[in-house]
Structure formats: structure tokens, C-alpha cells
Amino acid sequence: MQALRVSCTECGACCAAFRVSFHKSELAHGEEPGVPPAMAVHEVANTMRMCGTDEAVSRCVALVGEVGKQVSCSIYPVRPSPCREFGQLAAVGIYEEACNRARSRHGLPPLPVDSW
């Protein structure tokens, strides 16, 4: 039996499960690219949060599509650092336990987790 492999563009569970907080320096300003200010709210001090990620039913405002089917990030090239850092090895079939926690919230089957 072959292990289940999933592309993040099929899943998107993490974008609809976790709070995404980041430093305000990652916001777009002037000609500098970054997270559109309209997609973030002030959290505390120098910390911002992606809109929708702190709701009872979490879903990032930048997530497009249906979780578990076909998704994309509407700001992918300028997404905040937590999004860039999460699941970096998923493309080669190495998944994090946090990925499975997010998947379980959406009734998706678990993926094989590497135990380095």
C-alpha cells in the first residue's frame, strides 16, 4: 500500500485551522511588497494577525477554494513568515504533526509524519 501524499494546493487545512501572527514589518507599505494591510489586524505591540485566523471557525482571508479539494493563497508571493515556514517539506512528502492536527479539524485523513 502506497503512503498518501498530498499537495498543499489540494489541502489548505492549515490555512483554516491556526492563528497566523506576524511582525508588522511584513505588511505592505508604499512600494514595498508585503501582506495587504486590509487583510491583517493589530494583535499586540508590533504583532499583526491575518484576518479570519482567530475566529471560532478559523479561515484565513487569503485562502481561496475548498479545503481538502483545491485551494490557493491569494497573496502567496507575499504571505507572512509563519505561512512560508509551515510545512516546507510537504512538497517532498515529509509532513509535520501540526499538519495532521489541521487536517483532522476538517475530517481529512492523516498523512505519514516523519519522525526525525
PDB file of C-alpha atoms in Angstrom, residues 12-23 26-27 35 39-43 47-55 58-63 73 75 78-86:
ATOM      1  CA  GLY A  12      -5.258  24.082   2.758  1.00  0.00           C
ATOM      2  CA  ALA A  13      -6.268  22.738   6.184  1.00  0.00           C
ATOM      3  CA  CYS A  14      -3.532  24.728   7.937  1.00  0.00           C
ATOM      4  CA  CYS A  15      -4.984  27.957   6.476  1.00  0.00           C
ATOM      5  CA  ALA A  16      -8.300  27.136   8.120  1.00  0.00           C
ATOM      6  CA  ALA A  17      -7.055  25.882  11.474  1.00  0.00           C
ATOM      7  CA  PHE A  18      -4.314  28.043  13.004  1.00  0.00           C
ATOM      8  CA  ARG A  19      -3.830  31.636  14.096  1.00  0.00           C
ATOM      9  CA  VAL A  20      -1.318  33.419  11.865  1.00  0.00           C
ATOM     10  CA  SER A  21       0.562  36.130  13.740  1.00  0.00           C
ATOM     11  CA  PHE A  22       3.493  38.036  12.252  1.00  0.00           C
ATOM     12  CA  HIS A  23       5.633  41.147  12.748  1.00  0.00           C
ATOM     13  CA  GLU A  26       5.760  42.154   6.919  1.00  0.00           C
ATOM     14  CA  LEU A  27       2.874  44.476   5.955  1.00  0.00           C
ATOM     15  CA  VAL A  35       0.765  41.411   3.385  1.00  0.00           C
ATOM     16  CA  MET A  39      -6.010  41.507   5.363  1.00  0.00           C
ATOM     17  CA  ALA A  40      -4.488  41.939   8.830  1.00  0.00           C
ATOM     18  CA  VAL A  41      -5.499  43.217  12.242  1.00  0.00           C
ATOM     19  CA  HIS A  42      -3.331  44.580  15.020  1.00  0.00           C
ATOM     20  CA  GLU A  43      -2.777  41.939  17.687  1.00  0.00           C
ATOM     21  CA  THR A  47       2.376  41.899  16.068  1.00  0.00           C
ATOM     22  CA  MET A  48      -0.288  41.616  13.407  1.00  0.00           C
ATOM     23  CA  ARG A  49      -2.661  38.719  12.670  1.00  0.00           C
ATOM     24  CA  MET A  50      -4.162  37.535   9.402  1.00  0.00           C
ATOM     25  CA  CYS A  51      -7.882  38.277   9.347  1.00  0.00           C
ATOM     26  CA  GLY A  52     -10.046  35.233   9.927  1.00  0.00           C
ATOM     27  CA  THR A  53      -7.390  33.134  11.646  1.00  0.00           C
ATOM     28  CA  ASP A  54      -8.580  33.882  15.165  1.00  0.00           C
ATOM     29  CA  GLU A  55     -12.255  33.138  14.621  1.00  0.00           C
ATOM     30  CA  SER A  58     -10.832  29.769  11.554  1.00  0.00           C
ATOM     31  CA  ARG A  59     -10.192  30.529   7.888  1.00  0.00           C
ATOM     32  CA  CYS A  60      -7.536  32.898   6.592  1.00  0.00           C
ATOM     33  CA  VAL A  61      -8.945  35.715   4.499  1.00  0.00           C
ATOM     34  CA  ALA A  62      -6.316  34.957   1.815  1.00  0.00           C
ATOM     35  CA  LEU A  63      -7.435  31.324   1.373  1.00  0.00           C
ATOM     36  CA  CYS A  73      -3.378  31.610  -1.372  1.00  0.00           C
ATOM     37  CA  ILE A  75      -1.257  36.571  -1.592  1.00  0.00           C
ATOM     38  CA  VAL A  78       3.878  37.989  -0.089  1.00  0.00           C
ATOM     39  CA  ARG A  79       2.352  35.661   2.524  1.00  0.00           C
ATOM     40  CA  PRO A  80       3.631  36.177   6.091  1.00  0.00           C
ATOM     41  CA  SER A  81       6.585  34.265   7.516  1.00  0.00           C
ATOM     42  CA  PRO A  82       4.557  31.694   9.526  1.00  0.00           C
ATOM     43  CA  CYS A  83       2.927  30.619   6.270  1.00  0.00           C
ATOM     44  CA  ARG A  84       6.259  30.443   4.438  1.00  0.00           C
ATOM     45  CA  GLU A  85       7.803  28.382   7.258  1.00  0.00           C
ATOM     46  CA  PHE A  86       4.957  25.925   7.849  1.00  0.00           C
TER      47      PHE A  86
END
